[in-house]
Coordinates of C-alpha atoms in Angstrom, one line a residue:
Chain Z
N18 CA -71.0 -211.4 -39.1
A19 CA -68.3 -210.1 -36.8
G20 CA -69.1 -210.2 -33.2
V21 CA -68.7 -207.5 -30.6
M22 CA -65.2 -206.2 -31.0
Q23 CA -63.3 -204.8 -28.0
N24 CA -59.8 -203.4 -27.8
P25 CA -57.4 -203.4 -26.2
R26 CA -57.7 -207.0 -24.9
H27 CA -55.1 -206.3 -22.2
L28 CA -54.1 -203.0 -20.8
V29 CA -51.6 -202.1 -18.1
R30 CA -51.6 -198.7 -16.5
R31 CA -49.9 -197.1 -13.6
R32 CA -51.9 -195.5 -10.8
G33 CA -53.1 -192.0 -11.8
Q34 CA -53.0 -192.7 -15.6
E35 CA -56.0 -192.9 -17.9
A36 CA -57.5 -196.0 -19.4
R37 CA -59.6 -196.0 -22.6
L38 CA -61.5 -199.0 -23.6
R39 CA -63.2 -199.3 -27.0
C40 CA -66.1 -201.4 -28.2
S41 CA -67.7 -201.8 -31.6
P42 CA -71.1 -203.5 -31.5
M43 CA -72.2 -206.3 -33.7
K44 CA -73.3 -205.2 -37.1
G45 CA -76.9 -204.0 -37.0
H46 CA -76.8 -203.5 -33.2
S47 CA -77.3 -200.0 -31.9
H48 CA -77.4 -200.6 -28.1
V49 CA -74.3 -201.0 -26.2
Y50 CA -73.7 -202.0 -22.6
W51 CA -70.6 -202.1 -20.4
Y52 CA -70.1 -204.5 -17.6
R53 CA -67.3 -205.0 -15.1
Q54 CA -66.2 -208.2 -13.7
L55 CA -63.8 -208.4 -10.8
P56 CA -61.7 -211.5 -10.3
E57 CA -63.8 -214.4 -9.1
E58 CA -67.0 -212.4 -9.2
G59 CA -70.0 -211.8 -11.4
L60 CA -70.9 -209.3 -14.0
K61 CA -71.9 -205.8 -12.8
F62 CA -73.8 -203.5 -15.0
M63 CA -72.3 -200.2 -15.5
V64 CA -73.8 -198.2 -18.3
Y65 CA -76.2 -198.6 -21.3
L66 CA -75.9 -196.3 -24.3
Q67 CA -77.4 -195.7 -27.7
K68 CA -75.9 -193.6 -30.4
E69 CA -75.1 -190.2 -28.9
N70 CA -77.2 -191.0 -25.8
I71 CA -76.5 -192.4 -22.3
I72 CA -79.7 -194.3 -21.4
D73 CA -78.8 -195.5 -18.0
E74 CA -75.5 -195.0 -16.1
S75 CA -76.8 -196.1 -12.7
G76 CA -74.0 -198.7 -12.3
M77 CA -71.2 -196.5 -13.1
P78 CA -69.1 -194.8 -10.4
K79 CA -69.9 -191.0 -10.4
E80 CA -66.2 -190.1 -10.3
R81 CA -63.5 -190.9 -12.8
F82 CA -65.6 -193.1 -15.1
S83 CA -67.3 -191.8 -18.2
A84 CA -68.8 -193.5 -21.3
E85 CA -69.7 -192.4 -24.8
F86 CA -71.2 -193.8 -28.0
P87 CA -70.7 -191.2 -30.7
K88 CA -72.6 -191.1 -34.0
E89 CA -69.5 -192.4 -35.7
G90 CA -67.0 -194.8 -34.2
P91 CA -66.9 -197.2 -31.3
S92 CA -68.2 -196.8 -27.8
I93 CA -65.6 -195.7 -25.4
L94 CA -65.3 -196.3 -21.6
R95 CA -62.9 -194.0 -20.1
I96 CA -61.4 -194.3 -16.6
Q97 CA -59.4 -191.4 -15.3
Q98 CA -56.7 -191.5 -12.6
V99 CA -56.9 -195.2 -12.3
V100 CA -56.5 -196.9 -8.9
R101 CA -55.7 -200.6 -8.2
G102 CA -59.3 -201.3 -7.5
D103 CA -60.1 -200.6 -11.1
S104 CA -58.2 -203.7 -12.1
A105 CA -60.9 -205.9 -13.7
A106 CA -62.2 -207.3 -16.9
Y107 CA -64.5 -204.9 -18.7
F108 CA -67.0 -206.5 -21.1
C109 CA -69.0 -204.7 -23.7
A110 CA -72.2 -206.2 -25.0
S111 CA -74.6 -205.2 -27.7
S112 CA -78.2 -205.8 -28.7
P113 CA -80.4 -205.1 -31.7
P114 CA -82.2 -201.8 -32.3
S115 CA -85.6 -203.2 -31.1
G116 CA -84.6 -202.3 -27.7
F117 CA -83.8 -204.1 -24.5
S118 CA -87.2 -205.7 -24.2
G119 CA -85.7 -209.0 -23.3
N120 CA -83.6 -209.2 -26.3
T121 CA -80.5 -211.2 -26.1
I122 CA -77.3 -209.3 -25.6
Y123 CA -73.9 -210.6 -27.0
F124 CA -70.7 -210.0 -25.1
G125 CA -67.3 -209.0 -26.6
E126 CA -64.1 -210.9 -25.6
G127 CA -63.5 -208.3 -22.9
S128 CA -60.7 -205.8 -22.0
W129 CA -58.5 -206.8 -19.0
L130 CA -57.2 -203.7 -17.2
T131 CA -54.4 -204.1 -14.8
V132 CA -53.4 -201.2 -12.7
V133 CA -49.9 -201.3 -11.2
Chain L
G22 CA -83.9 -202.8 -8.6
E23 CA -83.7 -206.4 -9.4
N24 CA -81.7 -208.8 -7.2
V25 CA -80.6 -212.2 -8.4
E26 CA -79.4 -215.0 -6.1
Q27 CA -77.5 -218.0 -7.5
H28 CA -76.7 -221.3 -5.9
P29 CA -74.5 -223.2 -5.4
S30 CA -71.3 -221.1 -5.9
T31 CA -69.4 -224.3 -6.7
L32 CA -70.8 -227.5 -8.0
S33 CA -68.7 -230.8 -8.6
V34 CA -70.3 -233.7 -10.4
Q35 CA -69.1 -236.9 -11.9
E36 CA -68.8 -237.0 -15.7
G37 CA -72.1 -238.4 -17.1
D38 CA -74.2 -237.2 -14.1
S39 CA -76.6 -234.3 -14.1
A40 CA -76.0 -230.8 -12.8
V41 CA -78.6 -228.4 -11.5
I42 CA -78.0 -224.7 -10.8
K43 CA -80.7 -222.5 -9.2
C44 CA -81.5 -218.9 -9.3
T45 CA -84.1 -216.7 -7.6
Y46 CA -85.1 -213.2 -8.6
S47 CA -86.8 -210.4 -6.6
D48 CA -88.6 -208.3 -9.3
S49 CA -92.0 -209.9 -10.3
A50 CA -91.8 -207.7 -13.5
S51 CA -88.8 -209.6 -14.8
N52 CA -89.7 -211.5 -17.9
Y53 CA -86.5 -212.7 -19.5
F54 CA -84.0 -215.1 -18.0
P55 CA -80.8 -216.0 -20.0
W56 CA -78.0 -218.3 -18.9
Y57 CA -74.4 -217.6 -19.9
K58 CA -71.4 -219.9 -19.8
Q59 CA -68.0 -218.4 -19.2
E60 CA -64.7 -220.4 -19.6
L61 CA -61.6 -219.0 -18.0
G62 CA -60.3 -215.9 -19.6
K63 CA -63.1 -215.9 -22.1
R64 CA -66.3 -213.9 -22.8
P65 CA -69.8 -215.0 -21.4
Q66 CA -71.6 -216.9 -24.0
L67 CA -75.4 -217.4 -24.1
I68 CA -76.3 -221.0 -23.9
I69 CA -80.1 -220.9 -23.4
D70 CA -82.7 -218.3 -22.4
I71 CA -86.5 -218.4 -21.4
R72 CA -89.2 -215.8 -21.4
S73 CA -91.9 -215.5 -18.8
N74 CA -94.6 -216.9 -21.1
V75 CA -93.2 -220.5 -21.0
G76 CA -92.3 -222.8 -18.0
E77 CA -89.6 -224.9 -19.7
K78 CA -87.2 -224.9 -22.6
K79 CA -84.8 -227.5 -23.8
D80 CA -81.9 -227.6 -26.1
Q81 CA -80.2 -231.0 -26.4
R82 CA -78.5 -231.7 -23.0
I83 CA -79.5 -228.3 -21.5
A84 CA -82.9 -227.3 -20.1
V85 CA -84.2 -224.3 -18.1
T86 CA -87.3 -224.3 -16.0
L87 CA -89.0 -221.2 -14.8
N88 CA -91.5 -220.8 -11.8
K89 CA -92.9 -217.3 -11.9
T90 CA -95.0 -217.8 -8.9
A91 CA -92.0 -218.7 -6.7
K92 CA -89.7 -216.4 -8.7
H93 CA -87.0 -218.9 -9.4
F94 CA -85.5 -220.5 -12.4
S95 CA -83.0 -223.4 -12.9
L96 CA -80.5 -224.7 -15.4
H97 CA -80.3 -228.4 -15.9
I98 CA -77.4 -230.2 -17.7
T99 CA -77.7 -233.8 -18.3
E100 CA -75.0 -236.3 -19.3
T101 CA -72.3 -233.9 -18.3
Q102 CA -69.0 -233.8 -20.2
P103 CA -65.6 -232.4 -19.4
E104 CA -66.2 -229.5 -21.7
D105 CA -69.1 -228.4 -19.6
S106 CA -66.7 -227.3 -16.9
A107 CA -67.0 -223.5 -16.6
V108 CA -68.6 -220.7 -14.7
Y109 CA -72.4 -220.4 -15.3
F110 CA -74.3 -217.1 -14.8
C111 CA -78.0 -216.6 -14.6
A112 CA -79.6 -213.2 -15.3
A113 CA -83.0 -211.5 -15.2
S114 CA -84.4 -208.5 -16.8
Y115 CA -87.7 -206.9 -17.2
G116 CA -86.8 -205.3 -20.5
G117 CA -86.0 -202.0 -18.8
A118 CA -83.0 -199.8 -19.6
D119 CA -80.9 -201.0 -16.7
G120 CA -79.7 -204.0 -18.4
L121 CA -79.5 -207.7 -17.3
T122 CA -78.9 -208.4 -13.5
F123 CA -76.6 -211.3 -13.1
G124 CA -76.2 -213.8 -10.3
K125 CA -72.8 -214.3 -8.9
G126 CA -72.0 -217.4 -10.9
T127 CA -71.6 -221.1 -10.4
H128 CA -68.3 -222.8 -10.9
L129 CA -69.2 -226.2 -12.4
I130 CA -66.4 -228.8 -12.1
I131 CA -66.9 -232.1 -14.1
Q132 CA -64.9 -234.9 -12.4
P133 CA -63.6 -237.6 -14.9

């Protein structure tokens, strides 16, 4: 059973460019979460999605950031007009369809974004 | 929303000794408390979790205790080994849609 798959693992973007990070949940999982981890810091919740629905995006900046989880294909976290402060590791996690009633979430290997 | 405090931020212990990491949470509705281990450049991996209907859970050298009244929970690692060196994160959730709330992490260093 493949785990949570993220790509790219490493991404370098110039200021002002767009970054797209992709996440495929574990087989059988329909809930996807995105977390951001700044250097030497903890994990900050950004957004929780189910297929074709954003359930909670309270942790995501209102501008430049967006996320989707289409009916077909991976979840995508999109960062427009990147700035140096966006440099971080972005972790995707998934959980089973019974919902987030305390179910375990499993993390992908992360996507490291560097903005130069 | 939930707020999770984790202490200490860095913990250095001699190989073979025990390590204890403590977390407090603010939302009394929280009912699920996982612990994750993250090695440098790697993803966080679940090592143990506890739900609010039990006070203690053990898995070999790792144990977690939960005090619901005081709203704190702790990770205990006995007979520490070099491979235990990593950053450990506690988290809390009430099962709502806003995901796990993580502590800031504890950098555990095992001295040979």
